[in-house]
CSV table of C-alpha atoms (C1' of nucleotides) in Angstrom, one decimal:
chain,number,residue,atom,x,y,z
C,1,MET,CA,-106.6,201.3,22.5
C,2,LYS,CA,-103.2,199.7,23.5
C,3,GLN,CA,-100.4,199.2,21.7
C,4,ALA,CA,-100.4,195.4,20.9
C,5,ASN,CA,-96.9,194.5,20.5
C,6,LEU,CA,-93.7,195.7,22.3
C,7,THR,CA,-90.4,196.2,20.7
C,8,ALA,CA,-86.6,195.6,22.3
C,9,GLU,CA,-86.4,199.4,22.6
C,10,ASP,CA,-89.8,199.4,24.7
C,11,TRP,CA,-88.3,197.2,27.0
C,12,ALA,CA,-84.9,198.5,27.1
C,13,ARG,CA,-86.5,202.0,27.7
C,14,ALA,CA,-88.4,200.5,30.7
C,15,ALA,CA,-85.1,199.1,32.1
C,16,LEU,CA,-83.9,202.8,32.1
C,17,ASP,CA,-86.9,203.8,33.9
C,18,ALA,CA,-86.6,201.5,36.5
C,19,ILE,CA,-82.7,202.0,36.9
C,20,ALA,CA,-83.4,206.1,37.1
C,21,GLN,CA,-85.9,205.0,39.8
C,22,GLY,CA,-84.1,202.2,41.8
C,23,GLY,CA,-80.8,201.4,40.6
C,24,VAL,CA,-79.6,198.3,38.2
C,25,ALA,CA,-80.6,196.0,40.9
C,26,ALA,CA,-84.2,197.1,40.4
C,27,VAL,CA,-83.9,195.5,36.3
C,28,SER,CA,-85.9,192.4,37.1
C,29,ILE,CA,-87.6,191.1,33.8
C,30,GLU,CA,-90.7,189.8,35.8
C,31,SER,CA,-91.2,193.4,37.6
C,32,LEU,CA,-91.0,195.3,34.4
C,33,ALA,CA,-93.1,192.3,32.7
C,34,ARG,CA,-95.7,193.5,35.3
C,35,GLU,CA,-94.9,197.0,34.3
C,36,LEU,CA,-95.8,196.5,30.7
C,37,LYS,CA,-98.6,194.3,31.5
C,38,VAL,CA,-97.4,191.4,29.5
C,39,THR,CA,-95.6,188.3,31.2
C,40,LYS,CA,-91.8,186.5,30.7
C,41,GLY,CA,-92.9,184.9,27.4
C,42,SER,CA,-92.8,188.2,25.7
C,43,PHE,CA,-89.6,189.6,27.2
C,44,TYR,CA,-87.7,186.1,25.9
C,45,TRP,CA,-89.0,186.4,22.6
C,46,HIS,CA,-86.9,190.3,22.1
C,47,PHE,CA,-84.0,189.3,24.2
C,48,ARG,CA,-81.8,186.4,25.3
C,49,SER,CA,-81.2,187.1,28.6
C,50,ARG,CA,-81.4,189.8,31.3
C,51,LYS,CA,-78.1,190.7,30.6
C,52,ALA,CA,-78.8,191.5,26.9
C,53,LEU,CA,-81.2,193.9,28.1
C,54,LEU,CA,-78.6,196.0,30.4
C,55,GLN,CA,-76.5,196.0,27.3
C,56,ALA,CA,-79.4,197.6,25.0
C,57,ALA,CA,-80.5,200.0,27.9
C,58,LEU,CA,-76.9,201.0,28.2
C,59,ALA,CA,-76.6,201.6,24.6
C,60,LEU,CA,-79.5,203.2,24.5
C,61,TRP,CA,-78.9,205.7,27.0
C,62,GLU,CA,-75.5,206.2,25.9
C,63,THR,CA,-76.5,207.2,22.3
C,64,GLN,CA,-79.5,209.5,23.9
C,65,GLU,CA,-77.1,211.2,26.2
C,66,THR,CA,-74.0,211.7,24.0
C,67,ASP,CA,-76.2,212.5,21.1
C,68,ASP,CA,-78.4,215.4,23.0
C,69,ILE,CA,-76.0,217.0,25.0
C,70,ILE,CA,-72.4,217.2,22.3
C,71,ALA,CA,-75.3,217.8,20.0
C,72,MET,CA,-76.5,220.8,21.4
C,73,ALA,CA,-73.5,222.2,22.7
C,74,ASP,CA,-71.4,221.6,19.6
C,75,GLU,CA,-73.2,224.9,17.8
C,76,ILE,CA,-72.1,226.8,20.2
C,77,SER,CA,-68.8,228.3,19.0
C,78,ASP,CA,-67.9,230.2,22.1
C,79,PRO,CA,-66.0,227.9,25.2
C,80,ARG,CA,-67.3,229.7,27.6
C,81,LYS,CA,-70.8,229.9,26.6
C,82,ARG,CA,-70.7,226.4,25.4
C,83,ILE,CA,-69.5,225.4,29.3
C,84,GLN,CA,-72.7,227.3,30.4
C,85,ALA,CA,-75.0,225.7,27.8
C,86,VAL,CA,-73.7,222.3,29.1
C,87,PHE,CA,-74.2,223.4,33.1
C,88,ARG,CA,-77.4,224.4,32.5
C,89,ALA,CA,-79.0,221.6,30.4
C,90,ALA,CA,-77.7,219.0,32.8
C,91,SER,CA,-79.3,220.8,35.8
C,92,THR,CA,-82.8,220.9,34.3
C,93,SER,CA,-83.6,217.4,33.1
C,94,SER,CA,-84.1,215.3,36.4
C,95,ARG,CA,-84.7,212.6,34.5
C,96,SER,CA,-81.6,212.6,33.1
C,97,GLY,CA,-79.5,213.4,36.5
C,98,ARG,CA,-81.2,210.7,38.2
C,99,LEU,CA,-80.3,208.2,35.5
C,100,MET,CA,-76.5,209.0,35.3
C,101,LEU,CA,-76.2,208.7,39.3
C,102,ALA,CA,-77.8,205.5,39.3
C,103,LEU,CA,-76.0,204.2,37.0
C,104,ALA,CA,-72.4,205.6,38.1
C,105,ALA,CA,-73.4,203.6,41.5
C,106,SER,CA,-73.8,200.5,39.7
C,107,SER,CA,-70.2,201.0,38.8
C,108,PRO,CA,-69.1,197.1,40.5
C,109,ASP,CA,-71.2,195.7,37.2
C,110,PRO,CA,-68.5,195.2,35.0
C,111,LEU,CA,-71.0,195.9,32.1
C,112,VAL,CA,-71.9,199.4,33.3
C,113,ALA,CA,-68.7,200.3,34.4
C,114,GLU,CA,-67.1,200.2,30.9
C,115,VAL,CA,-70.3,202.4,29.0
C,116,MET,CA,-69.8,205.0,32.1
C,117,ALA,CA,-66.5,204.7,31.8
C,118,ARG,CA,-66.7,205.8,28.0
C,119,VAL,CA,-69.4,208.1,28.8
C,120,THR,CA,-67.7,210.4,31.4
C,121,GLU,CA,-64.4,210.2,29.3
C,122,ARG,CA,-66.0,211.6,26.5
C,123,ARG,CA,-67.7,214.3,28.3
C,124,LEU,CA,-64.7,215.1,30.1
C,125,GLU,CA,-62.7,215.5,27.0
C,126,PHE,CA,-65.0,217.6,25.9
C,127,ILE,CA,-65.4,220.1,28.9
C,128,ARG,CA,-61.3,219.7,28.9
C,129,ALA,CA,-61.2,221.0,24.8
C,130,CYS,CA,-63.2,224.1,26.1
C,131,TYR,CA,-61.0,224.7,28.7
C,132,GLU,CA,-57.9,225.0,26.7
C,133,GLN,CA,-58.8,227.9,24.9
C,134,LEU,CA,-59.2,229.8,28.2
C,135,VAL,CA,-56.1,228.1,30.4
C,136,ARG,CA,-52.3,228.2,29.5
C,137,SER,CA,-51.5,225.1,29.6
C,138,PRO,CA,-53.1,221.4,28.9
C,139,ALA,CA,-52.1,220.5,32.6
C,140,GLU,CA,-54.3,223.5,33.6
C,141,ALA,CA,-56.9,222.7,31.1
C,142,LYS,CA,-57.3,219.5,32.6
C,143,ARG,CA,-57.3,220.1,35.9
C,144,TRP,CA,-60.2,223.1,35.2
C,145,ALA,CA,-61.9,220.0,33.3
C,146,ALA,CA,-61.9,217.9,36.7
C,147,PHE,CA,-63.0,220.5,38.5
C,148,ALA,CA,-66.1,221.4,36.5
C,149,TYR,CA,-67.5,218.3,35.7
C,150,SER,CA,-66.9,217.2,39.5
C,151,THR,CA,-69.0,220.1,40.4
C,152,PHE,CA,-71.7,219.6,38.2
C,153,VAL,CA,-71.8,216.0,39.2
C,154,GLY,CA,-71.9,216.5,43.0
C,155,SER,CA,-74.5,219.5,42.0
C,156,LEU,CA,-77.0,216.7,40.5
C,157,GLN,CA,-76.5,214.6,43.6
C,158,LEU,CA,-77.1,217.3,46.0
C,159,ALA,CA,-80.1,218.0,43.9
C,160,ARG,CA,-81.4,214.5,44.2
C,161,ASP,CA,-80.6,213.6,47.7
C,162,ASN,CA,-80.6,217.1,49.6
C,163,PRO,CA,-83.2,219.8,47.7
C,164,ASP,CA,-83.0,221.6,50.5
C,165,ALA,CA,-79.5,222.5,50.2
C,166,LEU,CA,-79.4,223.6,46.9
C,167,PRO,CA,-81.1,226.8,47.1
C,168,GLN,CA,-84.3,227.2,45.2
C,169,GLY,CA,-86.4,229.5,42.8
C,170,GLN,CA,-84.5,232.7,42.4
C,171,ASP,CA,-81.6,231.6,44.2
C,172,MET,CA,-81.2,228.6,42.5
C,173,HIS,CA,-80.1,231.4,39.5
C,174,GLU,CA,-77.7,233.2,42.1
C,175,TYR,CA,-75.8,229.6,42.6
C,176,LEU,CA,-75.7,228.9,39.3
C,177,ARG,CA,-74.2,232.0,38.4
C,178,LEU,CA,-71.7,231.6,40.9
C,179,CYS,CA,-70.7,228.4,40.1
C,180,ILE,CA,-70.1,229.3,36.3
C,181,ASN,CA,-68.1,232.6,37.0
C,182,THR,CA,-66.1,230.6,39.7
C,183,LEU,CA,-65.7,227.8,36.7
C,184,VAL,CA,-64.8,229.8,33.9
C,185,PRO,CA,-62.0,232.1,33.8
C,186,ARG,CA,-62.6,235.4,32.5
C,187,GLN,CA,-59.2,236.0,31.1
C,188,PRO,CA,-57.3,233.4,28.7
C,189,ALA,CA,-54.5,232.6,31.8
C,190,LEU,CA,-56.7,233.4,34.8
C,191,GLU,CA,-55.5,230.9,37.9
C,192,PRO,CA,-55.7,231.3,41.1
C,193,LEU,CA,-52.0,232.5,43.2
C,194,ARG,CA,-50.6,229.7,45.0
C,195,LYS,CA,-49.8,230.8,48.5
C,196,ALA,CA,-52.6,229.3,49.8
C,197,GLY,CA,-51.9,227.1,53.2
S,1,MET,CA,-56.7,181.6,66.7
S,2,LYS,CA,-59.6,183.0,66.1
S,3,GLN,CA,-62.3,185.2,67.8
S,4,ALA,CA,-64.9,182.7,68.7
S,5,ASN,CA,-67.9,184.9,69.3
S,6,LEU,CA,-69.0,187.8,67.2
S,7,THR,CA,-70.7,190.7,68.0
S,8,ALA,CA,-73.7,192.9,66.7
S,9,GLU,CA,-71.0,195.1,65.3
S,10,ASP,CA,-68.9,192.3,63.8
S,11,TRP,CA,-72.0,192.0,61.4
S,12,ALA,CA,-73.0,195.6,61.0
S,13,ARG,CA,-68.9,196.5,60.1
S,14,ALA,CA,-69.2,193.6,57.6
S,15,ALA,CA,-72.4,195.2,56.2
S,16,LEU,CA,-71.1,198.1,55.7
S,17,ASP,CA,-68.0,196.5,54.0
S,18,ALA,CA,-70.6,195.1,51.8
S,19,ILE,CA,-72.3,198.2,51.2
S,20,ALA,CA,-69.0,200.2,50.2
S,21,GLN,CA,-68.3,197.2,48.0
S,22,GLY,CA,-71.8,196.9,46.3
S,23,GLY,CA,-74.0,198.8,47.4
S,24,VAL,CA,-77.0,198.5,50.0
S,25,ALA,CA,-78.6,195.5,47.6
S,26,ALA,CA,-75.5,193.6,48.4
S,27,VAL,CA,-76.0,193.1,51.9
S,28,SER,CA,-77.4,189.7,52.4
S,29,ILE,CA,-77.4,187.6,55.8
S,30,GLU,CA,-76.2,184.5,53.9
S,31,SER,CA,-73.6,186.0,51.8
S,32,LEU,CA,-72.2,188.0,55.4
S,33,ALA,CA,-72.7,184.9,56.9
S,34,ARG,CA,-70.4,183.0,54.4
S,35,GLU,CA,-67.6,185.9,54.8
S,36,LEU,CA,-68.0,185.7,58.5
S,37,LYS,CA,-67.5,181.7,58.4
S,38,VAL,CA,-70.8,181.2,60.4
S,39,THR,CA,-74.6,180.6,59.6
S,40,LYS,CA,-77.6,182.6,59.8
S,41,GLY,CA,-78.2,181.0,63.2
S,42,SER,CA,-76.0,183.3,64.3
S,43,PHE,CA,-77.1,186.4,62.5
S,44,TYR,CA,-80.7,185.9,63.9
S,45,TRP,CA,-79.8,185.4,67.8
S,46,HIS,CA,-78.3,189.3,67.1
S,47,PHE,CA,-80.5,190.8,64.9
S,48,ARG,CA,-84.5,190.3,64.4
S,49,SER,CA,-84.4,191.3,61.1
S,50,ARG,CA,-82.5,192.4,57.8
S,51,LYS,CA,-84.0,195.8,58.5
S,52,ALA,CA,-82.4,195.9,61.6
S,53,LEU,CA,-78.8,195.3,60.5
S,54,LEU,CA,-79.2,198.0,58.0
S,55,GLN,CA,-80.3,200.4,61.0
S,56,ALA,CA,-77.4,199.4,62.6
S,57,ALA,CA,-75.0,199.5,59.8
S,58,LEU,CA,-76.1,203.0,59.4
S,59,ALA,CA,-76.2,204.0,62.8
S,60,LEU,CA,-72.7,202.9,63.0
S,61,TRP,CA,-71.5,204.9,59.6
S,62,GLU,CA,-73.6,208.0,61.2
S,63,THR,CA,-71.5,208.4,64.3
S,64,GLN,CA,-68.1,207.3,62.7
S,65,GLU,CA,-68.4,209.5,59.8
S,66,THR,CA,-69.4,212.3,62.3
S,67,ASP,CA,-67.2,212.0,64.8
S,68,ASP,CA,-64.1,211.2,62.9
S,69,ILE,CA,-64.6,214.6,60.5
S,70,ILE,CA,-66.3,217.0,62.5
S,71,ALA,CA,-64.1,216.5,65.5
S,72,MET,CA,-60.8,216.6,63.3
S,73,ALA,CA,-62.2,219.8,61.8
S,74,ASP,CA,-63.3,221.2,65.0
S,75,GLU,CA,-59.4,221.8,66.3
S,76,ILE,CA,-58.9,224.5,63.5
S,77,SER,CA,-59.7,227.8,64.3
S,78,ASP,CA,-59.2,229.4,61.0
S,79,PRO,CA,-62.3,228.8,58.3
S,80,ARG,CA,-60.1,228.4,55.8
S,81,LYS,CA,-57.9,226.1,57.0
S,82,ARG,CA,-60.6,224.2,58.2
S,83,ILE,CA,-62.1,223.7,54.9
S,84,GLN,CA,-58.8,222.6,53.5
S,85,ALA,CA,-58.5,220.1,56.0
S,86,VAL,CA,-61.6,218.8,55.1
S,87,PHE,CA,-61.3,218.7,51.6
S,88,ARG,CA,-57.7,217.0,52.1
S,89,ALA,CA,-59.1,214.7,54.6
S,90,ALA,CA,-62.4,213.1,52.5
S,91,SER,CA,-59.9,213.0,49.6
S,92,THR,CA,-57.5,210.3,51.3
S,93,SER,CA,-59.6,208.0,52.7
S,94,SER,CA,-61.1,205.6,49.8
S,95,ARG,CA,-63.1,203.4,52.0
S,96,SER,CA,-65.0,206.2,53.5
S,97,GLY,CA,-65.8,207.5,50.2
S,98,ARG,CA,-67.2,204.6,48.5
S,99,LEU,CA,-69.0,204.1,51.4
S,100,MET,CA,-70.8,207.5,51.4
S,101,LEU,CA,-71.4,207.3,47.5
S,102,ALA,CA,-72.6,203.7,47.9
S,103,LEU,CA,-75.4,204.9,50.5
S,104,ALA,CA,-76.3,208.3,48.7
S,105,ALA,CA,-77.0,206.1,45.6
S,106,SER,CA,-79.5,204.1,47.4
S,107,SER,CA,-81.3,207.2,48.5
S,108,PRO,CA,-84.9,205.1,47.4
S,109,ASP,CA,-84.8,203.2,50.4
S,110,PRO,CA,-86.4,205.6,53.3
S,111,LEU,CA,-83.8,203.9,55.8
S,112,VAL,CA,-80.8,204.9,54.1
S,113,ALA,CA,-82.5,208.4,52.9
S,114,GLU,CA,-83.1,209.7,56.2
S,115,VAL,CA,-79.6,208.9,57.5
S,116,MET,CA,-77.8,210.5,54.2
S,117,ALA,CA,-80.3,213.5,54.6
S,118,ARG,CA,-79.3,214.0,58.0
S,119,VAL,CA,-75.6,213.4,57.7
S,120,THR,CA,-75.2,215.3,54.3
S,121,GLU,CA,-77.0,218.1,56.6
S,122,ARG,CA,-75.1,218.6,59.3
S,123,ARG,CA,-72.0,218.3,56.8
S,124,LEU,CA,-73.7,221.1,54.5
S,125,GLU,CA,-74.1,223.5,58.1
S,126,PHE,CA,-70.5,223.1,58.9
S,127,ILE,CA,-69.1,224.2,55.8
S,128,ARG,CA,-71.7,227.0,55.9
S,129,ALA,CA,-70.3,228.2,59.0
S,130,CYS,CA,-66.9,228.1,57.7
S,131,TYR,CA,-68.1,230.5,54.7
S,132,GLU,CA,-70.2,232.8,56.8
S,133,GLN,CA,-66.8,234.2,58.0
S,134,LEU,CA,-65.3,234.6,54.2
S,135,VAL,CA,-68.3,235.9,52.1
S,136,ARG,CA,-70.3,239.0,52.9
S,137,SER,CA,-74.3,237.5,53.4
S,138,PRO,CA,-75.4,234.3,54.6
S,139,ALA,CA,-77.4,233.6,51.1
S,140,GLU,CA,-73.8,233.8,49.9
S,141,ALA,CA,-72.0,231.7,52.6
S,142,LYS,CA,-75.4,228.8,51.7
S,143,ARG,CA,-74.4,229.0,47.8
S,144,TRP,CA,-70.7,228.8,48.4
S,145,ALA,CA,-71.1,225.9,50.9
S,146,ALA,CA,-73.6,224.2,48.3
S,147,PHE,CA,-71.0,224.8,45.8
S,148,ALA,CA,-67.7,223.4,47.5
S,149,TYR,CA,-69.6,220.1,49.0
S,150,SER,CA,-70.8,219.5,45.2
S,151,THR,CA,-67.0,219.9,44.1
S,152,PHE,CA,-66.6,217.6,47.3
S,153,VAL,CA,-69.0,214.5,46.6
S,154,GLY,CA,-68.2,215.0,42.8
S,155,SER,CA,-64.2,214.4,42.9
S,156,LEU,CA,-64.9,211.7,45.0
S,157,GLN,CA,-67.0,210.3,42.5
S,158,LEU,CA,-64.7,210.8,39.8
S,159,ALA,CA,-61.8,209.3,41.4
S,160,ARG,CA,-63.6,205.8,41.9
S,161,ASP,CA,-65.4,205.5,38.6
S,162,ASN,CA,-62.8,207.5,36.6
S,163,PRO,CA,-58.8,207.7,38.3
S,164,ASP,CA,-57.3,208.2,35.1
S,165,ALA,CA,-59.5,211.6,34.9
S,166,LEU,CA,-58.3,212.9,38.3
S,167,PRO,CA,-54.6,213.6,38.0
S,168,GLN,CA,-52.3,211.3,39.8
S,169,GLY,CA,-49.6,211.7,41.9
S,170,GLN,CA,-47.8,215.2,41.8
S,171,ASP,CA,-50.6,216.8,39.7
S,172,MET,CA,-53.1,215.4,42.2
S,173,HIS,CA,-51.7,218.0,44.7
S,174,GLU,CA,-52.3,220.7,42.2
S,175,TYR,CA,-55.7,219.4,41.5
S,176,LEU,CA,-56.3,219.7,45.2
S,177,ARG,CA,-54.6,222.8,45.3
S,178,LEU,CA,-57.0,224.5,42.7
S,179,CYS,CA,-60.3,223.5,44.0
S,180,ILE,CA,-59.0,224.7,47.4
S,181,ASN,CA,-57.8,227.8,46.3
S,182,THR,CA,-60.9,228.6,43.7
S,183,LEU,CA,-63.1,227.5,46.5
S,184,VAL,CA,-61.8,229.6,49.4
S,185,PRO,CA,-62.5,233.3,48.8
S,186,ARG,CA,-59.4,235.3,49.9
S,187,GLN,CA,-61.0,238.3,51.6
S,188,PRO,CA,-63.7,238.6,53.4
S,189,ALA,CA,-65.9,240.2,50.9
S,190,LEU,CA,-64.6,238.2,47.6
S,191,GLU,CA,-67.0,237.0,45.3
S,192,PRO,CA,-67.3,236.5,41.2
S,193,LEU,CA,-67.9,239.7,38.9
S,194,ARG,CA,-71.6,239.3,37.6
S,195,LYS,CA,-71.0,240.7,34.2
S,196,ALA,CA,-70.4,237.0,32.8
S,197,GLY,CA,-72.9,236.1,29.6
K,1,DC,C1',-72.0,167.3,87.9
K,2,DA,C1',-76.0,169.0,87.1
K,3,DT,C1',-77.9,173.2,85.0
K,4,DC,C1',-78.6,177.5,82.6
K,5,DG,C1',-77.7,181.1,79.4
K,6,DT,C1',-75.1,182.5,75.2
K,7,DC,C1',-73.9,181.5,70.9
K,8,DC,C1',-74.1,179.5,66.8
K,9,DA,C1',-75.7,175.1,63.3
K,10,DT,C1',-79.3,172.3,61.0
K,11,DA,C1',-83.6,172.1,58.7
K,12,DC,C1',-87.6,173.7,57.0
K,13,DG,C1',-91.6,176.6,54.4
K,14,DC,C1',-92.0,180.6,52.0
K,15,DA,C1',-91.3,184.2,47.9
K,16,DG,C1',-89.4,186.3,44.3
K,17,DG,C1',-86.3,186.2,40.0
K,18,DC,C1',-83.8,183.6,36.0
K,19,DG,C1',-84.2,180.7,32.4
K,20,DT,C1',-86.5,177.3,29.3
K,21,DA,C1',-90.1,174.5,27.1
K,22,DT,C1',-94.6,174.3,25.6
K,23,DT,C1',-98.7,176.0,24.2
K,24,DG,C1',-101.7,179.5,22.3
K,25,DT,C1',-103.6,183.7,19.7
K,26,DG,C1',-103.9,187.0,16.1
K,27,DC,C1',-102.7,188.3,11.5
K,28,DG,C1',-101.3,188.5,6.6
K,29,DA,C1',-100.3,185.7,2.6
K,30,DG,C1',-101.3,182.4,-0.6
O,1,DC,C1',-109.7,179.0,4.6
O,2,DT,C1',-105.6,177.7,6.3
O,3,DC,C1',-100.8,178.0,7.0
O,4,DG,C1',-96.9,179.9,9.1
O,5,DC,C1',-94.8,183.2,11.6
O,6,DA,C1',-94.4,186.8,14.9
O,7,DC,C1',-95.6,188.1,19.3
O,8,DA,C1',-97.6,186.6,24.1
O,9,DA,C1',-99.1,183.4,28.0
O,10,DT,C1',-98.6,179.2,31.2
O,11,DA,C1',-95.9,176.0,33.2
O,12,DC,C1',-92.1,174.3,35.4
O,13,DG,C1',-87.2,173.6,37.5
O,14,DC,C1',-83.6,175.8,39.9
O,15,DC,C1',-81.4,178.9,42.6
O,16,DT,C1',-81.0,182.6,46.6
O,17,DG,C1',-82.1,184.8,50.4
O,18,DC,C1',-85.6,185.8,54.2
O,19,DG,C1',-87.3,184.4,58.6
O,20,DT,C1',-88.5,180.4,62.0
O,21,DA,C1',-88.0,176.4,65.1
O,22,DT,C1',-85.3,173.5,67.0
O,23,DG,C1',-81.3,171.0,68.5
O,24,DG,C1',-76.7,171.2,69.8
O,25,DA,C1',-71.9,172.8,71.7
O,26,DC,C1',-69.8,175.2,75.5
O,27,DG,C1',-68.3,177.8,79.2
O,28,DA,C1',-70.0,179.9,84.2
O,29,DT,C1',-72.2,179.0,88.4
O,30,DG,C1',-74.2,176.6,92.0
DNA sequence: CATCGTCCATACGCAGGCGTATTGTGCGAG
DNA sequence: CTCGCACAATACGCCTGCGTATGGACGATG
């Protein structure tokens, strides 16, 4: 009937679920034990401490996240389509977004901060590389990458906290199209004019 | 030498500081008391419970935030300059940004969720009204508003967690200019072409 | 000086979480 | 069968935080 023996990864996955739902602070050994229908005795056989559990959960998240997204996007050669694919992929998985936002929110925790910094760095670098083929200078590519990533993260947050603010259904597609079209320059040398203000 | 008697607002302000630094979970009466050099006895004279403190802090934040920003921006008549002003204002105050992100991260808490939803709603409505004068249809205005607000929130988060990702110093101005120029259509009827992909 | 209200300190009970120590249970190997 | 090991339950001490109860300290007021 039931899976008799738990593994360390089972605990790590449960921890990620808890994080997605209530943040890192919600990762308590005893509450996870209740959810897994066991007691602390089980936990302390698999892990030395709560800190070790968090490290395992973060490691699991890091590999999952990077593997899934980078692998998926690396198969697309056209840089424009690659950016679009990343955008669309991340806009669909709700849990993945919640998880990432919850982790980003726990940046005071140095354990989390280190992993988050590394993951964000890798994602930004990926996007930046896409833009390198679309704009004139490396500095421009960096700016566009930060711009696009910011929009992406912010949209996730808006979708989580104010779902009514993001147009739903058919209009959602229009919204995505607007973002993508705006964030992906059409000619290699296109950048907005500089006479604003 | 010292302000002998604390007020309820002193406690609320301290709570906001704690939230900005460690999230809502970091608001503990006893730690705040330590910081304020008093004991719990003081707190429970001013407030009935921790929940009451959070409510007061949230109320304080809501009025401060809306008053400051809306009042500042309402004096600018040109919708383009108004959007730019909001963007620039929010990009400068570090504490304000941290605070907002910390609150957004605590959306599971229904107390926080309600306030956040209301504040975000008001801000989005403000931006949407600006765009109404810049684009053709109301639906477009809503999309642009969500787009711009997402970029804004995401930039805050990037600035907090990966300050190196956002170009610093002089390049920071370039980044802001890129975002603003891209996010503020120059002619009333301008929207990106629809033949992408 | 006596008294009262305001503001805070002290002391307590209680709950929940971390980590440890000890004990139990099932199962494969010999 | 029994022995040993992987896995889990139980019980404990400790800390931290919430909330309460009660007792000052101190200034205003009469």
